[in-house]
Coordinates of C-alpha atoms and ligand atoms in Angstrom, one line a residue:
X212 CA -22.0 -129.0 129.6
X213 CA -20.8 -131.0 126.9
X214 CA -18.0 -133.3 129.2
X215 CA -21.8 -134.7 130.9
X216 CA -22.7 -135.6 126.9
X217 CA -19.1 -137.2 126.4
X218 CA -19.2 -139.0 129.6
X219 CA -22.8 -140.5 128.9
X220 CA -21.9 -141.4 125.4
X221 CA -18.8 -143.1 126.8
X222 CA -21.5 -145.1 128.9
X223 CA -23.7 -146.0 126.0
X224 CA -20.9 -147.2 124.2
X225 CA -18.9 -149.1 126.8
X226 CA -20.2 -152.6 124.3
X227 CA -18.8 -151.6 121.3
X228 CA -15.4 -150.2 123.1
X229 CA -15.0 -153.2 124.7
X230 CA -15.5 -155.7 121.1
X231 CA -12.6 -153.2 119.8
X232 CA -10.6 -154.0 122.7
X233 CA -11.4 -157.9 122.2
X234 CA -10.1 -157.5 118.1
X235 CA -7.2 -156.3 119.5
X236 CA -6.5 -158.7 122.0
X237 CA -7.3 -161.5 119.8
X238 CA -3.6 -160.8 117.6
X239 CA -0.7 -162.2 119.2
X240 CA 1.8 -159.3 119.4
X241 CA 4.3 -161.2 121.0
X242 CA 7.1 -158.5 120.5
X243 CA 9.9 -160.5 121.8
X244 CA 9.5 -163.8 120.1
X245 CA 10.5 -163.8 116.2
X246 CA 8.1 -165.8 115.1
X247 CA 5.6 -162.9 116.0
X248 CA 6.5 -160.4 113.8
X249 CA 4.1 -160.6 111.4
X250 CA 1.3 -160.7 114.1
X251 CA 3.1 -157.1 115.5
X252 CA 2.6 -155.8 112.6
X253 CA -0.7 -156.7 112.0
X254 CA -1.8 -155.5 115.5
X255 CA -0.2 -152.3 114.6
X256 CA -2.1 -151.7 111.3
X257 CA -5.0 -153.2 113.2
X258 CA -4.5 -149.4 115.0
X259 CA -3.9 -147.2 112.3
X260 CA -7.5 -148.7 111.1
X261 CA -9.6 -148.0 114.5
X262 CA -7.1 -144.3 114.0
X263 CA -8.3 -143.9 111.0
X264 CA -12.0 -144.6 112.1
X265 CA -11.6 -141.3 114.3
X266 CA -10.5 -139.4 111.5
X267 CA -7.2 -139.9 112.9
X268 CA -4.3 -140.3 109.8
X269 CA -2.0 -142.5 111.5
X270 CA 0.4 -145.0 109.9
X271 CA 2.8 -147.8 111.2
X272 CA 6.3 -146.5 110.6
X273 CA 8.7 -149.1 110.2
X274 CA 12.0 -149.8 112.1
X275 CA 14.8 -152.3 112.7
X276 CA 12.2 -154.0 114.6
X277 CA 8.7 -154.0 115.4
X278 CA 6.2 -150.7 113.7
X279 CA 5.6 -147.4 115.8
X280 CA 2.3 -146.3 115.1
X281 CA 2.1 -142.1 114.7
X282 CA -0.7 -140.0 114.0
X283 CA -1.3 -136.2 114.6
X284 CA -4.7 -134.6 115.0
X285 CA -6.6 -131.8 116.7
X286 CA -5.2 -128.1 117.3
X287 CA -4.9 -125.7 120.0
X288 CA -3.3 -126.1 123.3
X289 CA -1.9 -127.8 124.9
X290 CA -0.8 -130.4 122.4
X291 CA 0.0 -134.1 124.1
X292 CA 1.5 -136.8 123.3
X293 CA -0.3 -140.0 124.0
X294 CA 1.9 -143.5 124.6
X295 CA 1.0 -146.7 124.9
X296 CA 2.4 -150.4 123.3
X297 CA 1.0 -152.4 121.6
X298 CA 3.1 -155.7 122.4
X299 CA 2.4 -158.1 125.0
X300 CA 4.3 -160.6 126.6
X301 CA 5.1 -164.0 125.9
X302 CA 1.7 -166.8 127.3
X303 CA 3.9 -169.4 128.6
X304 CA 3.5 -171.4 130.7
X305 CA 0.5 -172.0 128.9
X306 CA -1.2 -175.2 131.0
X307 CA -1.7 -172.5 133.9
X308 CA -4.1 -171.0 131.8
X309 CA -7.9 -170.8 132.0
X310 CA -8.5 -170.1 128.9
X311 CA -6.4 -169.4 125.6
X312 CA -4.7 -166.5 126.0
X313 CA -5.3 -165.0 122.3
X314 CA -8.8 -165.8 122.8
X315 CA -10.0 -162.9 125.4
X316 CA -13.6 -163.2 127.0
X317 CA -15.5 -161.4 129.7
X318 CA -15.6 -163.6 132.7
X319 CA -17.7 -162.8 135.9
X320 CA -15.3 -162.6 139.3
X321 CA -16.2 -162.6 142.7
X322 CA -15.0 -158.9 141.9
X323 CA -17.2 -157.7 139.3
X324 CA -16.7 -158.6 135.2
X325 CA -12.9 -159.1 133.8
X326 CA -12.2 -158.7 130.6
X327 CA -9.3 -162.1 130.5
X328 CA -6.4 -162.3 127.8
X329 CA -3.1 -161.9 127.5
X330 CA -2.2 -157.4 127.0
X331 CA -5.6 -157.0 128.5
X332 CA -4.2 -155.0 131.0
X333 CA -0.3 -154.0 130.1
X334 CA -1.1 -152.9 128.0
X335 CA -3.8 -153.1 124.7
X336 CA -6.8 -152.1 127.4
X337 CA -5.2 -149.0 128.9
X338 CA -4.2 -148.3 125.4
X339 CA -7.8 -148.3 124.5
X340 CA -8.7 -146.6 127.5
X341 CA -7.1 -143.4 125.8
X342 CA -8.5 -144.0 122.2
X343 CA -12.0 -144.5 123.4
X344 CA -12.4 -141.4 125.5
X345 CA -11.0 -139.6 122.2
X346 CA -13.3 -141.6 120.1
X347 CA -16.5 -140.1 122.1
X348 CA -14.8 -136.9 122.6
X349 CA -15.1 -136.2 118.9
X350 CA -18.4 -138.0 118.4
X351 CA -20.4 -135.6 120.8
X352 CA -18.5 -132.8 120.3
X353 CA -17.2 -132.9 116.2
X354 CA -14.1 -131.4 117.5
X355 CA -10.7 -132.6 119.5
X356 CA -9.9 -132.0 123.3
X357 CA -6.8 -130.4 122.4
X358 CA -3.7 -131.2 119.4
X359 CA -2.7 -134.6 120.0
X360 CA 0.1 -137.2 119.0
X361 CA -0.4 -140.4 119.2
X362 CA 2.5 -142.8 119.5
X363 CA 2.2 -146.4 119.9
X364 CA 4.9 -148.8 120.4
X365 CA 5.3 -152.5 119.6
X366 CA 8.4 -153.5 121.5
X367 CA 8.2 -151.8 125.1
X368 CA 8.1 -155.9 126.5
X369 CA 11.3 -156.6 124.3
X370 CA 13.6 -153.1 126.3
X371 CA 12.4 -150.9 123.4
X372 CA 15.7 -151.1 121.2
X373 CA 14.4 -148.7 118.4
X374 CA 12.9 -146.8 120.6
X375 CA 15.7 -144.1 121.2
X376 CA 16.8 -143.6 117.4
X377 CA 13.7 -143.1 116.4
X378 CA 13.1 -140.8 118.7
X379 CA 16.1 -138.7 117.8
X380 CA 15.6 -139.2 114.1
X381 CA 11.9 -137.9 114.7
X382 CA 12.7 -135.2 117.2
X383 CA 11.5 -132.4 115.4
X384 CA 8.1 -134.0 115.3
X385 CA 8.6 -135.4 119.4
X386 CA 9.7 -132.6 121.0
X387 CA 6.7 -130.4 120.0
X388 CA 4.2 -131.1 122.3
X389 CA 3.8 -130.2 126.1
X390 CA 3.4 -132.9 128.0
X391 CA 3.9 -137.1 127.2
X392 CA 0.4 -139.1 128.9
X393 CA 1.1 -142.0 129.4
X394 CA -1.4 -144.9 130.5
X395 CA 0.6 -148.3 131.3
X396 CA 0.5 -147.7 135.1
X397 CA -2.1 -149.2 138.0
X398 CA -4.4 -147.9 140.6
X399 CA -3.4 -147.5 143.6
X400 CA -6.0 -149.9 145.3
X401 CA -9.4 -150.9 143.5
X402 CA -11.1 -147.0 144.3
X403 CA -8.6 -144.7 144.7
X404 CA -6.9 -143.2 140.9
X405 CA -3.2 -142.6 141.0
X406 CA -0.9 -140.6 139.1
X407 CA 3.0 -142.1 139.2
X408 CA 5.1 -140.0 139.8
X409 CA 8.7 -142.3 140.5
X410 CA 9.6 -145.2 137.8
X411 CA 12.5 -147.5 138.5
X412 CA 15.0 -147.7 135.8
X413 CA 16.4 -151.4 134.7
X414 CA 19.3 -153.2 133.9
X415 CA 19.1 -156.5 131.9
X416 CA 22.2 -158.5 132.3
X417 CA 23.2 -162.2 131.3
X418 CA 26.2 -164.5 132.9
X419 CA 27.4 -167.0 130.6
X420 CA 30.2 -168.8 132.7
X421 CA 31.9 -171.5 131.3
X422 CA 34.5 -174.4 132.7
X423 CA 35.6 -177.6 130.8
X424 CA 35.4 -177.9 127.0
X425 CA 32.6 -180.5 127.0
X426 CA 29.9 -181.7 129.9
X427 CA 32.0 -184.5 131.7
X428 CA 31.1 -187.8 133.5
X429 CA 30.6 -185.9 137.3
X430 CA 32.5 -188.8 138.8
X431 CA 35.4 -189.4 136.5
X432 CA 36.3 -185.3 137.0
X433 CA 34.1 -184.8 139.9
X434 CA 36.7 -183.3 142.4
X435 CA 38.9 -181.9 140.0
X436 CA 37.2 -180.5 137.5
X437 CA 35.9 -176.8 138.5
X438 CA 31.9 -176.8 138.0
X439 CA 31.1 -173.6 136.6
X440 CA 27.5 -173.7 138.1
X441 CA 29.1 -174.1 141.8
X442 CA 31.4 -170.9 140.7
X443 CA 28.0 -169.0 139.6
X444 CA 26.1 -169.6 142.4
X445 CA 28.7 -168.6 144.9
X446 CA 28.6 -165.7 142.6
X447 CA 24.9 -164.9 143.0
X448 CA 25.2 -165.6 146.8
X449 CA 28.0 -162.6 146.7
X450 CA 25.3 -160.1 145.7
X451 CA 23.5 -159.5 148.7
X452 CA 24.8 -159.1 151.9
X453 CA 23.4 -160.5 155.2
X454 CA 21.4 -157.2 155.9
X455 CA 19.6 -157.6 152.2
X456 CA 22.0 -154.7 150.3
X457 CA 23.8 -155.2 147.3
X458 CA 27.2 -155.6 147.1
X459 CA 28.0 -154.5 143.7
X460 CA 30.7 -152.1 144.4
X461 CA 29.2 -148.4 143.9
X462 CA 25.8 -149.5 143.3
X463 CA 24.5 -147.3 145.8
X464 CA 26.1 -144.2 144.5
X465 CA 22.8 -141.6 143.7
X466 CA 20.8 -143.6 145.9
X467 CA 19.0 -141.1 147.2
X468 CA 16.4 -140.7 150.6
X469 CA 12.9 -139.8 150.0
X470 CA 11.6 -136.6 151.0
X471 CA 9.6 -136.3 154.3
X472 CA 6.9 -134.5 151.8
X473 CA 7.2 -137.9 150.1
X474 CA 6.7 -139.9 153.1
X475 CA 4.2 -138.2 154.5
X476 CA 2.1 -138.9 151.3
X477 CA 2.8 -142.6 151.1
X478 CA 2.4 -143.3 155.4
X479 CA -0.8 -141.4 154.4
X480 CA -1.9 -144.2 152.1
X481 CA -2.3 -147.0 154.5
X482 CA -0.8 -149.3 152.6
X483 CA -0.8 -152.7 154.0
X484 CA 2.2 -154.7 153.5
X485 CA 0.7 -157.9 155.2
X486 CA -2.1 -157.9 152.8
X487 CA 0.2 -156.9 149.7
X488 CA 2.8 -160.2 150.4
X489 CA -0.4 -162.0 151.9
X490 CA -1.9 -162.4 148.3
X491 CA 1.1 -164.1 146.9
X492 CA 2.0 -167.0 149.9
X493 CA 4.3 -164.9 151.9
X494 CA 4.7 -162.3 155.0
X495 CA 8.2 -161.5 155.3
X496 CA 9.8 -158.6 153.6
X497 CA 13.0 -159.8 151.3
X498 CA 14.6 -156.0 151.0
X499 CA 17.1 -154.2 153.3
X500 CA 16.6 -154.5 156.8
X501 CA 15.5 -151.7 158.2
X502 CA 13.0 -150.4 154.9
X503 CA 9.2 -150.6 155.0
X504 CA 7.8 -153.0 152.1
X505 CA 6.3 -150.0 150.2
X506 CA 9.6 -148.2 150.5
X507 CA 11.7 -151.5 148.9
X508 CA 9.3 -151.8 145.9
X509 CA 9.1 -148.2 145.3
X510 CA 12.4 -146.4 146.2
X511 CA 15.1 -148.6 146.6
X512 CA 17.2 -150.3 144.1
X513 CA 17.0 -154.3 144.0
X514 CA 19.2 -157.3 141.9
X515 CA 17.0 -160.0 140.9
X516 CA 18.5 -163.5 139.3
X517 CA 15.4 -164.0 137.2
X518 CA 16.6 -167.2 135.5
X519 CA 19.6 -170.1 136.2
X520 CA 20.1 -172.4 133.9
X521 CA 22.6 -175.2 133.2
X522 CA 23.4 -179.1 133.7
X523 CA 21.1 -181.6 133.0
X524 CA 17.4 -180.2 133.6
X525 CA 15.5 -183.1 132.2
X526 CA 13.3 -185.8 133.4
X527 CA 15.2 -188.1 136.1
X528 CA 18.8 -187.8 137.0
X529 CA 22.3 -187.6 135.3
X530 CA 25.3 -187.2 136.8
X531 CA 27.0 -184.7 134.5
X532 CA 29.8 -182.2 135.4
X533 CA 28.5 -179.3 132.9
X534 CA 30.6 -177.2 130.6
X535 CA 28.1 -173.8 130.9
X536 CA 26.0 -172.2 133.5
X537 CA 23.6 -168.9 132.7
X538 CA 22.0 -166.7 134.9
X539 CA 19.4 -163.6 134.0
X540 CA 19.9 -161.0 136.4
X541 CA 18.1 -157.8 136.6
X542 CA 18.9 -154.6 138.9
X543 CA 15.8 -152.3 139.2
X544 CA 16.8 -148.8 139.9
X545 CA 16.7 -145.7 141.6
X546 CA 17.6 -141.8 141.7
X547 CA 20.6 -140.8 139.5
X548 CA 21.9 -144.7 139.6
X549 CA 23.7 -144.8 136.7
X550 CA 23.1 -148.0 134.6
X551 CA 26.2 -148.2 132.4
X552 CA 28.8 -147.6 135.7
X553 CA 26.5 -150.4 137.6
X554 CA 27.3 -152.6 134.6
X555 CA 30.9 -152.3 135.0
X556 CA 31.1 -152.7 138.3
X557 CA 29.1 -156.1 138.1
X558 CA 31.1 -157.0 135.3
X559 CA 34.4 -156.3 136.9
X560 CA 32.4 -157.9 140.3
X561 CA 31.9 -161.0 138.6
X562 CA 35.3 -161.5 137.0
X563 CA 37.2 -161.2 139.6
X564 CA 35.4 -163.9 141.7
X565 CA 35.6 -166.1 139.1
X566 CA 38.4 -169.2 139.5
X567 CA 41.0 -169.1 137.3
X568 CA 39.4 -172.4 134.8
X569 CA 35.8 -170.5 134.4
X570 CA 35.4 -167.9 131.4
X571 CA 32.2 -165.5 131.5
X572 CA 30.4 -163.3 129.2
X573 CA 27.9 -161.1 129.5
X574 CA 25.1 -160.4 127.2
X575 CA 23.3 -156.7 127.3
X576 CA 19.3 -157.1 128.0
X577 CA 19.1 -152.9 127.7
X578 CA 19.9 -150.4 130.5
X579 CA 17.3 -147.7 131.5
X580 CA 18.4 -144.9 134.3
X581 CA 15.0 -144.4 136.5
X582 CA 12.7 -141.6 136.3
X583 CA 11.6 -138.9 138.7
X584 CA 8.3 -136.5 137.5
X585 CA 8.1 -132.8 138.6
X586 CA 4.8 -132.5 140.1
X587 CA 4.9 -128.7 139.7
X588 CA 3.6 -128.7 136.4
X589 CA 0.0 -127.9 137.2
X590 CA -1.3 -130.3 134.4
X591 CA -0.2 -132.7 137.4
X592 CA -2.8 -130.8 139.8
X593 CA -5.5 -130.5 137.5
X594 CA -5.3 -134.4 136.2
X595 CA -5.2 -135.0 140.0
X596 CA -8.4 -133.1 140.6
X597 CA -10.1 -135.0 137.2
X598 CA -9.2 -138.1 138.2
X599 CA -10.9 -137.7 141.9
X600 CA -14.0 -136.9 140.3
X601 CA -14.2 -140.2 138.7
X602 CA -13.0 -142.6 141.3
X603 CA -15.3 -143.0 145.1
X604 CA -11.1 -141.4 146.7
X605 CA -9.0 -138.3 145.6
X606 CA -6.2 -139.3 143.8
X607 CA -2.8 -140.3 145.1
X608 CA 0.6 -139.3 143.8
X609 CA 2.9 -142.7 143.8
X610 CA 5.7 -144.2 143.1
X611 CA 6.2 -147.7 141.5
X612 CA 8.2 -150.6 141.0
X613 CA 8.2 -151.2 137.3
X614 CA 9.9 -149.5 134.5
X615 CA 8.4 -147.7 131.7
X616 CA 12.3 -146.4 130.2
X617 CA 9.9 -144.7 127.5
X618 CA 9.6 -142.3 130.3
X619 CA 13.1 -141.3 130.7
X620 CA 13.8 -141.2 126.9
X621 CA 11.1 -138.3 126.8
X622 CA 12.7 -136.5 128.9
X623 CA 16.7 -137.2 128.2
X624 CA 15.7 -137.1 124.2
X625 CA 12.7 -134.2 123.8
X626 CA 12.7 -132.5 126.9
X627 CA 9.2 -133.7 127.2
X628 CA 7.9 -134.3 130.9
X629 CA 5.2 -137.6 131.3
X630 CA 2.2 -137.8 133.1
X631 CA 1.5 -141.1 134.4
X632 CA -2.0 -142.4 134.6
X633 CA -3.2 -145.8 134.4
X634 CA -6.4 -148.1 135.7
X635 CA -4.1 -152.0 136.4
X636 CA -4.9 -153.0 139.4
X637 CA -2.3 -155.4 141.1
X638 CA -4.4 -158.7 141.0
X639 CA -4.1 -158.5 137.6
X640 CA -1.6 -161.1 136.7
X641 CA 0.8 -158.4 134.3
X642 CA 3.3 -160.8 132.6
X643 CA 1.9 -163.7 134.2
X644 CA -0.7 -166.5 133.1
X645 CA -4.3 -165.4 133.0
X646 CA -3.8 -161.9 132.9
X647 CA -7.1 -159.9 133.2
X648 CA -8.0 -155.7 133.2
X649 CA -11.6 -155.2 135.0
X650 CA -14.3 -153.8 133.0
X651 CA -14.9 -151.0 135.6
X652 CA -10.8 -149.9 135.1
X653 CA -11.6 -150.4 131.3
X654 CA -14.9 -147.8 132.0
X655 CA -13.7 -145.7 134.7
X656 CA -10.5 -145.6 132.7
X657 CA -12.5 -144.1 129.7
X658 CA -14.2 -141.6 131.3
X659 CA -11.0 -140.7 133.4
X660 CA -9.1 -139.9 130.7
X661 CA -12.1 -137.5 129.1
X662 CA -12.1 -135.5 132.3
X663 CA -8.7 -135.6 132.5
X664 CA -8.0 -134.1 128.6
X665 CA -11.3 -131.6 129.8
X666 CA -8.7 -130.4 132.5
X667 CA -5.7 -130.1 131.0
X668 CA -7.3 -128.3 128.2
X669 CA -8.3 -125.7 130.6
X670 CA -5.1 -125.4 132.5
X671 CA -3.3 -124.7 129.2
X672 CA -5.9 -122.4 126.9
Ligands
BES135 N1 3.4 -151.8 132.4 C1 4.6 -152.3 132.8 C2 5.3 -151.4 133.8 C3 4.6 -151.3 135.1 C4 4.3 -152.5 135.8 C5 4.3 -150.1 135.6 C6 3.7 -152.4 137.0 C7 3.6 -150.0 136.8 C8 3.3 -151.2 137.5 C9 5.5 -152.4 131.6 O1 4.9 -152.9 130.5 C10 6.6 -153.4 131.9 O2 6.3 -154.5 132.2 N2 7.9 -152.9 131.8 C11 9.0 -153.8 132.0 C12 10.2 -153.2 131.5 C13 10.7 -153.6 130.2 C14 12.0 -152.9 129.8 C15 10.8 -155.1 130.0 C16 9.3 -154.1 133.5 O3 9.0 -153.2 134.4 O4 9.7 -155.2 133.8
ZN136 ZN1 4.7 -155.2 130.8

């Protein structure tokens, strides 16, 4: 049976697959820092060369910002459209690092072999996960699984701002396929494949509050001068109440309950909550009173502050009154939550608690609405079914915490439903210094998606 050939090839080659992956990790695709640019490009031409090695015609298509990277190939049904980016996120700080981050290498863990580097996991590895299996797909077989579209992105880290007109420029040639796989999700735990099936959407919002003209001597005008950091924080200590919800007024409008089908499958999972907070130095649950850990990271709607700034932040002291405080606050959301109202509100929220000598504006860091997946599409089934074959447990449908707004576009824009699948596992530092992506997800990944494309080939011819 020739998925037994692919899957052995995909074994015998697992060296070579992984020196690709290395090239690509070794480019700098820092999508939200300028002086990147040229390195985003290069990664993405660095991908319509290992395309093209596949027989794949791809090319980097440019836009306001960083390349997409498109290429059609294959016929018959059903035809999918693979996503992935190609951008990473900024190293810094760099001194926690092991190792440079551009400068990946497989390092023996406790755990088994990592592959470290900055995108190793979120998300040049999963990425590759998807070429690879392709890659041995056609060289045991001389054919394609099925028609397929690949679509790469080089500014998902950055809130994807070209994202959406170039989807509805390109519709013609989006909307066509069946189904949108997507691999820049985790596992469940280390042996047990998951398919997600709930994304939170995100809003990005920044506070710029300002009081006196200038940064004042904070005992000539201490007293009578208002401090726009104090007015800020009393601000950011408004948005939660005592009980952990957010006070923003409406924000829970299209907040909706999980299903008991829903919680049945997730008390079914055994997560542990003590272990999951264990592993980063903490035991208490920060959420709503009342919700289980699982249920705050995956169905409930959060505000983070994810940066303050302001005053004198240097070495030593200085006893400054200052003319500007900044905050970076997030909201992660969930249901219908409607990011555009939930800006107004906070806007409106934030103006009116203001004293009368502070000015505020607000700069826009994108605004995603979250995403909900249909599991009745029996593509959802069958990957299920592929995916347990693979991994030592069956598969788990799940929700998550992050936000993938690709997602949503595909299906607000094309009508296009997404399949989730991805091999991260939580340990592996996403966004954070030494990031890593395990050699067995990298594998397993591989020949996950091969039985997966062998599955969804038959539930659609
Ligand atoms: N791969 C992540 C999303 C993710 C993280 C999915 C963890 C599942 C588990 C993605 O690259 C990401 O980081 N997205 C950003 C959103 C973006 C708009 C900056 C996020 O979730 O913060
Ligand atoms: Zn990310």
């Amino acid at each position: 049976m020739s998925l037994e050939r692919i899957l052995d090839r995909i074994d015998s080659d697992l060296d070579p697959a992984i020196a690709r992956l290395m090239e690509l990790l070794r480019i700098p695709s820092i999508s939200t820092d300028r002086d990147y640019k040229a390195e985003c490009q290069r990664a993405a031409d660095w991908l319509v060369a290992d395309l093209a090695s596949l027989g794949v015609e791809a090319e980097a298509r440019p836009t306001p910002g960083h390349p997409m990277v498109v290429g059609h190939v294959g016929e018959g049904a059903p035809h999918v459209l693979f996503y992935g980016h190609y951008d990473v996120q900024p190293v810094d700080p760099l001194n926690l690092w092991s190792r440079e981050p551009f400068d990946p290498a497989i390092e023996e863990t406790a755990d088994g072999k990592v592959i470290r580097g900055r995108g190793s996991s979120d998300d040049k590895g999963q990425l590759m996960t998807f070429v690879e299996a392709c890659r041995a797909w056609k060289a045991e077989t001389g054919e394609w699984p099925c028609k397929i579209t690949f679509f790469f992105e080089g500014e998902e880290e950055s809130g994807s701002p070209s994202l959406v007109p170039f989807l509805k420029e390109n519709a013609d040639e989006f909307s066509v396929p069946d189904l949108a796989l997507i691999c820049d999700t985790g596992l469940f735990d280390r042996d047990t494949p998951a398919i997600t099936t709930m994304l939170r959407g995100l809003l990005g919002e920044e506070v710029i509050v300002t009081g006196p003209k200038m940064d004042l001597h904070s005992g000539m005008y201490g007293g009578a001068a208002m401090n726009p950091i104090r007015a800020l924080a009393r601000v950011i200590a408004a948005l939660h109440d005592e009980t952990g919800r957010i006070t923003v007024p409406g924000f829970y409008d299209g907040v909706p309950e999980i299903t008991d089908e829903m919680r049945a499958q997730w008390d079914a999972l055994g997560f542990d909550a003590d272990a999951f907070l264990g592993e980063v130095g903490l035991s208490q649950p920060a959420g709503e009173q009342g919700r289980s850990a699982l249920e705050m990271v995956w169905s409930r709607p959060t505000c983070e502050v994810n940066g303050i700034t302001g005053g004198y932040t240097g070495n030593g002291f200085k006893t400054v009154l200052p003319s500007e405080a900044r905050a970076k606050i997030s909201f992660r959301l969930v249901g219908t939550q409607d990011p555009l109202q939930i800006r107004e509100s906070f806007r409106k929220m934030v103006r009116e608690m203001l004293p009368e000598d502070c000015d505020v504006r607000f700069e826009d860091h994108g605004a995603s609405p979250a995403s909900v997946m249909s599991t009745a599409d029996p593509a959802f089934e069958a990957a299920r079914e592929a995916l347990s074959d693979e991994w030592p447990n069956d598969a788990a449908f799940i929700g998550s915490g992050g936000s993938i707004p690709i997602a949503g576009y595909f299906k607000s824009i094309l009508g296009l439903d997404s399949l989730l699948i991805g091999f991260g596992r939580e340990d592996d530092l996403i966004h954070s210094p030494n990031e890593k992506y395990d050699v067995r997800s990298f594998h397993k990944g591989i020949r996950s998606w091969a039985r997966v494309l062998d599955a969804l080939a038959s539930v659609k011819s």
